[in-house]
Amino acid sequence: MSSTTRREPTDEGVNSLLFRDAEIGGRGRTHVRVEGGRIGEVGPHLTPTGADDVVECRGGALLPGLWDHHVHLHALWAWRRSVHCGPPEVGGRDALAAALRAAAPDETGWVRGVGYIESVAGDLDAARLDALRADVPVRVQHRSGALWTLNSAAAREAGLVSGRHPGIERDADGVPTGRLWRADGWLRARLPGGPPADLRAVGRDLARYGITGVTDATPDLAAGTIAAFEEGALPQRVHLLGIPLDAPSPRHPRVSTGPYKIVLADSGLPSLDDLTGRIAAAHARGRAVAVHCVTREALLLLLAALGETGVRDGDRVEHAALVPAETIGELARLGLRVVTQPGFLADRGDDYLRDVPAADHGDLYRCGRLAAAGVPVAVSSDAPYGPLDPWAVIDAAARRRTRSGAIVAGGEAVPARAALRSYLTPPDDPGGRVRDVRPGAAADLVLLHVPLAEALRGPDARAVRFTVIGGRLVEG
């Protein structure tokens, strides 16, 4: 290729990339050469060679690729194929009925709904869902991800009457209500087989935002799900929290084993002995733990358990939706990390202000006081349950503003630059050291149209020009 070529890079036939006049680290402008999937050289005197595909950056920021430290990839794919059953798309019972009745069943003959919240039509059960649609099997997921509600047709096909999972809710007579708590694996095994998740499409969605790596936080991954990641259809690097303790390490170079995911369900907390046993078992296998905590009680239980087991480097709190002020010092003392989702404030903040006791509003999705106390904090998406767009999450961390314009715990705001920095930390150190553009680093990069300071004045995904993973352009 001619050294005078000036065009956007392609994902075919590229020997090397030369980024010219790129802003690095939000400071000076220089040139960066990528070779063999890694950053080869950085400096102001680099000149094109015949092998270079040259990218004129014109002062746009060149950043390490963003890493989302908490996402659910298969659920994200399924969400795209589901009926939205909650705000802002659906705001009442009539709108929910219309959405479900208009939905065409998928390849399996079922209708799958997502994003439901009680403000739409109250507490759903099989009978209430039958009144909305009864002619085909329907299942609707609560927006928390913790609850599925099945109509009567779906309950029959899934075999709820004879089911033995503890999450199957039953009435006083022992009859299933159609509600299943944290029974995803049990339900999935009883659903008719559908098409495999299109991880390539998920990868394009991620790349559009500049995301080059993700931590999948889905617990208790089945062998087939792990194998799907190892097939390499997803271009991003993947860190898996849900690999069982007795499972072998992934074989694909872009797939790695993360801390062991433990869910402290708000619908039924384990005993202290049970939790300490699970943490100790993970630590004994050389795994840190990533513990789902969305209530005060769950966080206090976790702190008590870690007080007995001790903390392993890498132990982390997922969500930390409610962090009482009196626990901040203990989180810092123990050396725990927090992976949280301030994007929920922009997405659901008005609901929190209405439904969460006022005394707890200051405890919601803390960032600023945790960071000030020395707790490593990484902001993330929890997509599809929270907004996937990292630029929207960064903006939410900085402004903490709801849809109506209300501010939630404004003292917990962090500068947009600090929120972005947490997206630049590696999977084994969320909220810790920041990856940078330097020789020898993996060529996982995102190029912006504008300098970093301009991009952070109003974080917006439209600032992303393109994304490179392992030295290759990934189309968004």
Short mmCIF file of C-alpha atoms in Angstrom, two decimals:
data_model
loop_
_atom_site.label_atom_id
_atom_site.label_comp_id
_atom_site.label_asym_id
_atom_site.label_seq_id
_atom_site.Cartn_x
_atom_site.Cartn_y
_atom_site.Cartn_z
CA MET A 1 0.00 0.00 0.00
CA SER A 2 1.38 3.42 -0.89
CA SER A 3 2.85 5.44 1.96
CA THR A 4 0.77 8.38 0.78
CA THR A 5 -2.55 6.59 1.34
CA ARG A 6 -4.89 8.57 3.59
CA ARG A 7 -8.16 6.77 4.41
CA GLU A 8 -10.09 5.01 7.12
CA PRO A 9 -8.58 1.57 7.87
CA THR A 10 -10.29 -1.62 6.80
CA ASP A 11 -10.37 -4.96 8.60
CA GLU A 12 -8.80 -6.87 5.71
CA GLY A 13 -5.22 -7.02 4.54
CA VAL A 14 -3.75 -4.52 7.02
CA ASN A 15 -0.08 -5.16 7.83
CA SER A 16 0.18 -2.19 10.13
CA LEU A 17 -1.62 1.00 11.08
CA LEU A 18 -0.04 4.39 11.52
CA PHE A 19 -2.14 6.85 13.50
CA ARG A 20 -0.84 10.32 12.67
CA ASP A 21 -1.37 13.41 14.83
CA ALA A 22 -3.32 11.63 17.57
CA GLU A 23 -3.86 13.15 21.00
CA ILE A 24 -2.53 10.70 23.61
CA GLY A 25 -3.48 10.80 27.28
CA GLY A 26 -5.45 14.00 26.85
CA ARG A 27 -2.21 15.93 26.43
CA GLY A 28 0.23 16.08 23.51
CA ARG A 29 -0.22 14.99 19.90
CA THR A 30 2.00 12.36 18.34
CA HIS A 31 2.05 9.35 16.00
CA VAL A 32 1.38 5.70 16.90
CA ARG A 33 2.25 2.61 14.84
CA VAL A 34 0.39 -0.67 15.34
CA GLU A 35 2.01 -3.90 14.14
CA GLY A 36 1.08 -7.54 14.66
CA GLY A 37 -1.81 -6.75 16.98
CA ARG A 38 0.31 -4.62 19.32
CA ILE A 39 1.46 -1.04 19.59
CA GLY A 40 4.91 -1.01 18.04
CA GLU A 41 6.08 2.60 18.28
CA VAL A 42 4.93 5.94 19.69
CA GLY A 43 6.66 9.18 18.75
CA PRO A 44 6.53 12.42 16.79
CA HIS A 45 9.02 11.38 14.11
CA LEU A 46 7.34 8.24 12.76
CA THR A 47 6.93 8.21 8.99
CA PRO A 48 4.75 5.92 6.85
CA THR A 49 6.18 2.76 5.34
CA GLY A 50 4.84 0.84 2.39
CA ALA A 51 3.03 -1.54 4.75
CA ASP A 52 1.19 1.16 6.68
CA ASP A 53 -2.48 1.98 6.45
CA VAL A 54 -2.34 5.62 7.54
CA VAL A 55 -5.03 7.20 9.68
CA GLU A 56 -5.04 10.99 9.92
CA CYS A 57 -6.36 11.62 13.44
CA ARG A 58 -6.35 15.44 13.19
CA GLY A 59 -5.91 15.80 16.96
CA GLY A 60 -8.64 13.32 17.87
CA ALA A 61 -7.99 11.40 21.08
CA LEU A 62 -6.57 7.89 20.73
CA LEU A 63 -7.45 5.92 23.87
CA PRO A 64 -7.00 2.39 25.12
CA GLY A 65 -10.18 0.54 24.25
CA LEU A 66 -12.93 0.79 26.84
CA TRP A 67 -13.58 -2.18 29.15
CA ASP A 68 -17.09 -2.71 30.54
CA HIS A 69 -16.52 -4.41 33.90
CA HIS A 70 -20.07 -5.79 34.33
CA VAL A 71 -22.28 -6.90 31.44
CA HIS A 72 -24.42 -9.92 30.47
CA LEU A 73 -23.65 -10.78 26.86
CA HIS A 74 -26.17 -13.52 26.08
CA ALA A 75 -28.92 -11.58 27.84
CA LEU A 76 -27.94 -8.53 25.80
CA TRP A 77 -28.47 -10.48 22.59
CA ALA A 78 -31.81 -11.88 23.82
CA TRP A 79 -32.94 -8.40 24.95
CA ARG A 80 -32.63 -7.14 21.38
CA ARG A 81 -35.11 -9.84 20.30
CA SER A 82 -37.60 -9.30 23.11
CA VAL A 83 -40.74 -7.23 23.69
CA HIS A 84 -40.04 -4.21 25.89
CA CYS A 85 -42.53 -4.27 28.77
CA GLY A 86 -41.50 -1.26 30.86
CA PRO A 87 -40.63 2.42 30.71
CA PRO A 88 -39.95 4.42 28.71
CA GLU A 89 -41.49 2.30 25.92
CA VAL A 90 -44.43 0.97 27.97
CA GLY A 91 -46.10 3.08 30.64
CA GLY A 92 -49.34 1.35 31.66
CA ARG A 93 -51.46 -1.80 31.54
CA ASP A 94 -53.11 -0.96 28.22
CA ALA A 95 -49.78 -0.26 26.58
CA LEU A 96 -48.38 -3.52 27.98
CA ALA A 97 -51.36 -5.49 26.65
CA ALA A 98 -50.96 -3.89 23.24
CA ALA A 99 -47.23 -4.66 23.13
CA LEU A 100 -47.69 -8.31 24.09
CA ARG A 101 -50.63 -8.87 21.73
CA ALA A 102 -48.76 -7.32 18.84
CA ALA A 103 -45.66 -9.45 19.43
CA ALA A 104 -44.99 -12.28 17.02
CA PRO A 105 -43.83 -15.47 18.79
CA ASP A 106 -40.19 -16.34 18.19
CA GLU A 107 -38.87 -19.49 16.48
CA THR A 108 -39.89 -21.57 19.50
CA GLY A 109 -43.46 -20.28 19.59
CA TRP A 110 -42.91 -18.22 22.76
CA VAL A 111 -43.13 -14.47 23.41
CA ARG A 112 -40.32 -13.09 25.57
CA GLY A 113 -40.82 -9.79 27.40
CA VAL A 114 -38.20 -7.78 29.29
CA GLY A 115 -37.86 -4.68 31.44
CA TYR A 116 -41.08 -5.02 33.43
CA ILE A 117 -41.64 -2.97 36.59
CA GLU A 118 -44.65 -2.92 38.89
CA SER A 119 -45.50 0.70 38.07
CA VAL A 120 -46.73 -0.55 34.66
CA ALA A 121 -49.47 -2.95 35.80
CA GLY A 122 -48.79 -4.02 39.39
CA ASP A 123 -47.53 -7.43 40.51
CA LEU A 124 -47.78 -9.89 37.63
CA ASP A 125 -48.63 -13.55 38.03
CA ALA A 126 -49.89 -16.20 35.60
CA ALA A 127 -53.53 -15.12 35.86
CA ARG A 128 -52.76 -11.42 35.31
CA LEU A 129 -50.50 -12.27 32.41
CA ASP A 130 -53.21 -14.49 30.89
CA ALA A 131 -55.49 -11.45 30.86
CA LEU A 132 -52.92 -9.65 28.71
CA ARG A 133 -52.14 -12.56 26.39
CA ALA A 134 -53.06 -16.22 26.79
CA ASP A 135 -53.00 -17.79 23.32
CA VAL A 136 -49.25 -18.57 23.29
CA PRO A 137 -46.61 -19.15 25.97
CA VAL A 138 -45.46 -15.80 27.35
CA ARG A 139 -42.66 -15.08 29.82
CA VAL A 140 -41.87 -11.61 31.12
CA GLN A 141 -38.68 -10.70 32.96
CA HIS A 142 -38.62 -8.09 35.70
CA ARG A 143 -36.18 -5.30 34.93
CA SER A 144 -34.03 -6.38 37.89
CA GLY A 145 -33.32 -9.65 36.05
CA ALA A 146 -34.22 -11.60 39.21
CA LEU A 147 -37.80 -12.62 38.36
CA TRP A 148 -39.61 -14.29 35.46
CA THR A 149 -43.40 -14.40 35.27
CA LEU A 150 -45.00 -17.05 33.04
CA ASN A 151 -48.55 -17.12 31.77
CA SER A 152 -50.52 -20.36 32.13
CA ALA A 153 -49.50 -21.72 28.71
CA ALA A 154 -45.83 -21.13 29.49
CA ALA A 155 -46.20 -22.59 32.99
CA ARG A 156 -47.63 -25.79 31.52
CA GLU A 157 -44.89 -26.14 28.91
CA ALA A 158 -42.16 -25.49 31.51
CA GLY A 159 -43.66 -28.00 33.95
CA LEU A 160 -43.97 -25.64 36.91
CA VAL A 161 -46.41 -27.91 38.76
CA SER A 162 -43.86 -30.72 39.07
CA GLY A 163 -40.84 -28.42 39.27
CA ARG A 164 -38.55 -28.64 42.29
CA HIS A 165 -36.56 -25.43 41.99
CA PRO A 166 -36.75 -23.35 45.20
CA GLY A 167 -37.41 -20.22 43.15
CA ILE A 168 -40.80 -21.48 41.95
CA GLU A 169 -43.28 -19.35 43.87
CA ARG A 170 -46.41 -21.21 45.08
CA ASP A 171 -49.64 -20.08 46.72
CA ALA A 172 -50.99 -21.37 50.04
CA ASP A 173 -52.28 -24.51 48.31
CA GLY A 174 -48.92 -25.27 46.70
CA VAL A 175 -50.01 -24.20 43.22
CA PRO A 176 -47.36 -22.30 41.20
CA THR A 177 -48.21 -18.63 40.78
CA GLY A 178 -46.23 -18.34 37.54
CA ARG A 179 -43.43 -16.40 39.25
CA LEU A 180 -39.86 -17.79 39.24
CA TRP A 181 -37.14 -16.18 41.34
CA ARG A 182 -33.55 -16.52 40.13
CA ALA A 183 -34.33 -19.70 38.23
CA ASP A 184 -32.81 -18.78 34.86
CA GLY A 185 -30.83 -21.99 34.44
CA TRP A 186 -33.76 -24.18 35.48
CA LEU A 187 -36.12 -22.38 33.09
CA ARG A 188 -33.63 -22.34 30.22
CA ALA A 189 -33.32 -26.13 30.39
CA ARG A 190 -37.09 -26.47 29.94
CA LEU A 191 -37.52 -24.06 27.05
CA PRO A 192 -37.71 -25.30 23.47
CA GLY A 193 -34.40 -24.98 21.69
CA GLY A 194 -33.85 -21.69 19.87
CA PRO A 195 -31.06 -20.26 17.74
CA PRO A 196 -27.67 -19.66 19.33
CA ALA A 197 -26.85 -16.13 20.42
CA ASP A 198 -25.36 -14.02 17.63
CA LEU A 199 -22.30 -12.81 19.51
CA ARG A 200 -20.95 -11.18 16.37
CA ALA A 201 -23.92 -8.80 16.40
CA VAL A 202 -23.34 -8.11 20.09
CA GLY A 203 -19.72 -7.35 19.28
CA ARG A 204 -20.77 -4.76 16.70
CA ASP A 205 -22.97 -3.05 19.29
CA LEU A 206 -20.06 -2.92 21.73
CA ALA A 207 -17.60 -1.67 19.13
CA ARG A 208 -19.90 1.21 18.21
CA TYR A 209 -19.24 2.60 21.70
CA GLY A 210 -15.48 1.99 21.70
CA ILE A 211 -15.67 -1.13 23.90
CA THR A 212 -12.85 -3.61 23.23
CA GLY A 213 -13.29 -5.84 26.28
CA VAL A 214 -15.99 -6.89 28.72
CA THR A 215 -16.42 -8.75 31.98
CA ASP A 216 -19.43 -11.04 31.65
CA ALA A 217 -21.05 -11.16 35.08
CA THR A 218 -23.55 -13.95 34.42
CA PRO A 219 -23.24 -16.54 37.23
CA ASP A 220 -22.98 -20.33 36.89
CA LEU A 221 -22.19 -20.51 33.20
CA ALA A 222 -22.95 -23.82 31.51
CA ALA A 223 -20.24 -25.57 29.52
CA GLY A 224 -22.04 -24.78 26.25
CA THR A 225 -22.12 -21.06 27.04
CA ILE A 226 -18.40 -21.02 27.81
CA ALA A 227 -17.75 -22.92 24.58
CA ALA A 228 -19.69 -20.27 22.65
CA PHE A 229 -17.27 -17.61 23.87
CA GLU A 230 -14.31 -19.83 22.96
CA GLU A 231 -15.52 -20.04 19.36
CA GLY A 232 -14.31 -16.47 18.95
CA ALA A 233 -17.36 -14.94 17.26
CA LEU A 234 -17.24 -12.02 19.69
CA PRO A 235 -14.29 -9.82 18.67
CA GLN A 236 -13.93 -8.29 22.14
CA ARG A 237 -11.84 -9.83 24.89
CA VAL A 238 -14.01 -11.45 27.57
CA HIS A 239 -13.40 -11.98 31.29
CA LEU A 240 -15.88 -14.50 32.73
CA LEU A 241 -17.11 -14.35 36.33
CA GLY A 242 -19.44 -17.31 35.92
CA ILE A 243 -16.93 -20.08 35.24
CA PRO A 244 -17.58 -22.84 37.83
CA LEU A 245 -14.85 -23.51 40.37
CA ASP A 246 -14.21 -26.98 38.97
CA ALA A 247 -14.21 -25.96 35.29
CA PRO A 248 -11.01 -25.84 33.21
CA SER A 249 -9.58 -22.53 32.10
CA PRO A 250 -10.85 -21.23 28.74
CA ARG A 251 -8.73 -22.16 25.74
CA HIS A 252 -9.32 -19.10 23.56
CA PRO A 253 -6.68 -16.35 23.93
CA ARG A 254 -9.35 -13.63 24.14
CA VAL A 255 -11.26 -15.39 26.94
CA SER A 256 -10.11 -15.40 30.58
CA THR A 257 -11.31 -16.53 33.99
CA GLY A 258 -12.32 -13.81 36.45
CA PRO A 259 -13.34 -13.83 40.10
CA TYR A 260 -16.07 -16.29 41.07
CA LYS A 261 -19.56 -14.79 40.94
CA ILE A 262 -21.75 -15.19 44.04
CA VAL A 263 -25.28 -13.81 44.04
CA LEU A 264 -26.72 -12.57 47.32
CA ALA A 265 -30.34 -12.55 46.23
CA ASP A 266 -32.56 -9.96 47.87
CA SER A 267 -35.36 -12.55 47.70
CA GLY A 268 -33.50 -14.85 50.12
CA LEU A 269 -30.08 -14.26 51.65
CA PRO A 270 -27.90 -17.26 52.56
CA SER A 271 -26.75 -17.92 56.08
CA LEU A 272 -23.43 -16.49 57.20
CA ASP A 273 -21.95 -20.00 57.37
CA ASP A 274 -23.10 -20.78 53.84
CA LEU A 275 -21.61 -17.57 52.45
CA THR A 276 -18.29 -17.95 54.27
CA GLY A 277 -18.09 -21.52 52.97
CA ARG A 278 -18.62 -20.41 49.36
CA ILE A 279 -16.07 -17.62 49.64
CA ALA A 280 -13.52 -19.91 51.31
CA ALA A 281 -14.00 -22.52 48.57
CA ALA A 282 -13.33 -19.94 45.87
CA HIS A 283 -10.27 -18.58 47.65
CA ALA A 284 -8.95 -22.12 48.11
CA ARG A 285 -9.16 -22.58 44.31
CA GLY A 286 -7.15 -19.41 43.78
CA ARG A 287 -10.17 -17.35 42.73
CA ALA A 288 -11.23 -14.02 44.13
CA VAL A 289 -14.98 -13.47 44.49
CA ALA A 290 -17.36 -11.03 42.82
CA VAL A 291 -20.41 -10.73 45.06
CA HIS A 292 -23.75 -9.35 43.88
CA CYS A 293 -25.03 -6.90 46.54
CA VAL A 294 -28.02 -4.64 45.88
CA THR A 295 -29.33 -4.23 49.43
CA ARG A 296 -27.90 -2.96 52.70
CA GLU A 297 -28.47 -6.36 54.28
CA ALA A 298 -26.53 -8.14 51.53
CA LEU A 299 -23.56 -5.79 51.88
CA LEU A 300 -23.47 -6.16 55.67
CA LEU A 301 -23.62 -9.95 55.32
CA LEU A 302 -20.74 -9.90 52.84
CA LEU A 303 -18.60 -7.71 55.09
CA ALA A 304 -19.25 -10.08 58.01
CA ALA A 305 -18.32 -13.10 55.89
CA LEU A 306 -15.10 -11.52 54.62
CA GLY A 307 -14.26 -10.63 58.20
CA GLU A 308 -14.12 -14.38 58.83
CA THR A 309 -12.58 -15.63 55.58
CA GLY A 310 -10.22 -12.78 54.93
CA VAL A 311 -9.95 -10.94 51.62
CA ARG A 312 -8.14 -12.16 48.53
CA ASP A 313 -6.71 -9.60 46.12
CA GLY A 314 -9.35 -9.00 43.47
CA ASP A 315 -12.41 -9.56 45.69
CA ARG A 316 -15.10 -7.18 44.48
CA VAL A 317 -18.60 -5.97 45.27
CA GLU A 318 -20.95 -6.00 42.29
CA HIS A 319 -23.54 -3.20 42.06
CA ALA A 320 -23.24 -1.81 45.61
CA ALA A 321 -26.64 -0.25 44.97
CA LEU A 322 -27.00 0.82 48.62
CA VAL A 323 -23.84 1.57 50.60
CA PRO A 324 -24.47 2.92 54.11
CA ALA A 325 -21.97 5.60 55.09
CA GLU A 326 -20.78 3.55 58.06
CA THR A 327 -19.56 0.76 55.74
CA ILE A 328 -17.30 2.91 53.57
CA GLY A 329 -14.37 2.73 55.96
CA GLU A 330 -14.70 -1.05 56.23
CA LEU A 331 -14.75 -1.45 52.44
CA ALA A 332 -11.52 0.55 52.30
CA ARG A 333 -9.92 -1.29 55.21
CA LEU A 334 -10.61 -4.67 53.65
CA GLY A 335 -9.24 -3.58 50.30
CA LEU A 336 -12.40 -4.43 48.37
CA ARG A 337 -13.19 -3.08 44.92
CA VAL A 338 -16.62 -1.80 43.93
CA VAL A 339 -18.06 -2.26 40.43
CA THR A 340 -21.16 -0.08 40.29
CA GLN A 341 -23.66 1.30 37.78
CA PRO A 342 -24.54 5.00 38.08
CA GLY A 343 -26.26 4.67 34.70
CA PHE A 344 -29.25 3.34 36.63
CA LEU A 345 -29.71 6.83 38.09
CA ALA A 346 -30.27 8.30 34.64
CA ASP A 347 -32.42 5.36 33.60
CA ARG A 348 -34.45 4.73 36.80
CA GLY A 349 -33.54 7.51 39.20
CA ASP A 350 -37.05 8.94 39.41
CA ASP A 351 -38.33 5.51 40.45
CA TYR A 352 -35.66 5.34 43.16
CA LEU A 353 -36.59 8.76 44.48
CA ARG A 354 -40.22 7.64 44.63
CA ASP A 355 -39.80 4.10 45.98
CA VAL A 356 -36.60 4.13 48.07
CA PRO A 357 -36.92 5.67 51.56
CA ALA A 358 -35.63 9.23 51.55
CA ALA A 359 -33.11 8.40 54.29
CA ASP A 360 -31.42 6.00 51.85
CA HIS A 361 -31.17 8.31 48.84
CA GLY A 362 -27.63 9.36 49.72
CA ASP A 363 -26.53 5.70 49.75
CA LEU A 364 -27.56 4.98 46.15
CA TYR A 365 -24.81 3.96 43.74
CA ARG A 366 -22.05 5.78 45.57
CA CYS A 367 -18.92 6.73 43.66
CA GLY A 368 -17.32 9.92 45.02
CA ARG A 369 -17.06 9.08 48.73
CA LEU A 370 -15.88 5.56 48.00
CA ALA A 371 -13.10 6.84 45.75
CA ALA A 372 -12.16 9.52 48.28
CA ALA A 373 -11.83 6.80 50.95
CA GLY A 374 -9.41 4.84 48.76
CA VAL A 375 -11.86 2.21 47.47
CA PRO A 376 -11.16 1.38 43.81
CA VAL A 377 -14.41 2.11 41.94
CA ALA A 378 -15.23 1.02 38.41
CA VAL A 379 -18.39 2.25 36.72
CA SER A 380 -20.01 -0.20 34.31
CA SER A 381 -23.28 -0.91 32.52
CA ASP A 382 -24.96 -4.11 33.80
CA ALA A 383 -26.41 -4.24 30.27
CA PRO A 384 -29.00 -5.16 29.23
CA TYR A 385 -30.51 -4.28 32.62
CA GLY A 386 -28.77 -0.91 32.59
CA PRO A 387 -27.77 1.32 29.65
CA LEU A 388 -24.95 -0.21 27.60
CA ASP A 389 -23.59 3.10 26.27
CA PRO A 390 -20.45 3.84 28.34
CA TRP A 391 -20.58 7.52 27.43
CA ALA A 392 -24.08 7.74 28.93
CA VAL A 393 -22.81 5.96 32.06
CA ILE A 394 -19.88 8.38 32.31
CA ASP A 395 -22.29 11.31 32.00
CA ALA A 396 -24.53 9.77 34.69
CA ALA A 397 -21.57 9.35 37.05
CA ALA A 398 -20.67 13.01 36.58
CA ARG A 399 -24.18 14.53 36.73
CA ARG A 400 -26.29 11.95 38.62
CA ARG A 401 -29.38 13.39 36.97
CA THR A 402 -32.65 11.50 36.47
CA ARG A 403 -34.90 11.64 33.40
CA SER A 404 -36.95 14.40 35.08
CA GLY A 405 -33.83 16.41 35.91
CA ALA A 406 -33.67 15.60 39.64
CA ILE A 407 -30.25 15.02 41.21
CA VAL A 408 -29.60 11.83 43.20
CA ALA A 409 -26.91 12.15 45.88
CA GLY A 410 -25.03 14.87 44.04
CA GLY A 411 -22.15 14.62 46.50
CA GLU A 412 -21.33 11.21 45.02
CA ALA A 413 -20.61 12.68 41.57
CA VAL A 414 -17.16 12.13 40.10
CA PRO A 415 -15.56 14.06 37.21
CA ALA A 416 -16.29 12.62 33.79
CA ARG A 417 -12.56 12.05 33.32
CA ALA A 418 -12.44 9.89 36.47
CA ALA A 419 -15.44 7.86 35.28
CA LEU A 420 -13.76 7.33 31.91
CA ARG A 421 -10.54 6.27 33.64
CA SER A 422 -12.39 3.38 35.28
CA TYR A 423 -13.39 2.15 31.80
CA LEU A 424 -9.68 2.17 30.94
CA THR A 425 -8.65 -0.13 33.80
CA PRO A 426 -7.88 -3.80 33.04
CA PRO A 427 -10.24 -6.66 33.90
CA ASP A 428 -8.10 -7.92 36.77
CA ASP A 429 -7.84 -4.45 38.33
CA PRO A 430 -11.20 -2.64 37.91
CA GLY A 431 -10.93 0.91 39.17
CA GLY A 432 -7.16 0.50 39.61
CA ARG A 433 -4.26 1.14 37.26
CA VAL A 434 -5.09 2.72 33.92
CA ARG A 435 -4.03 1.13 30.66
CA ASP A 436 -2.25 3.49 28.32
CA VAL A 437 -1.12 3.80 24.72
CA ARG A 438 2.47 2.60 24.87
CA PRO A 439 4.81 0.32 22.90
CA GLY A 440 4.16 -3.34 23.61
CA ALA A 441 0.55 -2.91 24.72
CA ALA A 442 -2.22 -4.74 22.92
CA ALA A 443 -3.60 -2.71 20.04
CA ASP A 444 -7.08 -2.42 21.52
CA LEU A 445 -7.88 1.20 20.81
CA VAL A 446 -10.66 3.68 20.27
CA LEU A 447 -10.18 6.80 18.18
CA LEU A 448 -12.39 9.82 18.84
CA HIS A 449 -13.31 12.54 16.40
CA VAL A 450 -12.29 15.21 18.93
CA PRO A 451 -9.73 15.81 21.70
CA LEU A 452 -10.48 14.18 25.03
CA ALA A 453 -11.37 17.37 26.90
CA GLU A 454 -13.96 18.22 24.26
CA ALA A 455 -15.42 14.70 24.38
CA LEU A 456 -15.77 14.85 28.15
CA ARG A 457 -17.57 18.19 28.20
CA GLY A 458 -20.67 16.35 27.02
CA PRO A 459 -19.98 12.60 26.86
CA ASP A 460 -21.64 11.16 23.76
CA ALA A 461 -21.02 7.96 21.80
CA ARG A 462 -21.06 10.00 18.58
CA ALA A 463 -17.53 11.09 19.47
CA VAL A 464 -16.31 7.55 18.65
CA ARG A 465 -14.74 7.43 15.19
CA PHE A 466 -13.79 3.75 15.14
CA THR A 467 -12.62 0.87 17.32
CA VAL A 468 -9.61 -1.40 16.85
CA ILE A 469 -9.18 -4.79 18.59
CA GLY A 470 -5.91 -6.65 18.24
CA GLY A 471 -4.85 -4.25 15.51
CA ARG A 472 -7.97 -4.81 13.39
CA LEU A 473 -10.90 -2.51 12.78
CA VAL A 474 -14.19 -3.77 14.23
CA GLU A 475 -17.21 -2.41 12.44
CA GLY A 476 -19.84 -0.90 14.75
#
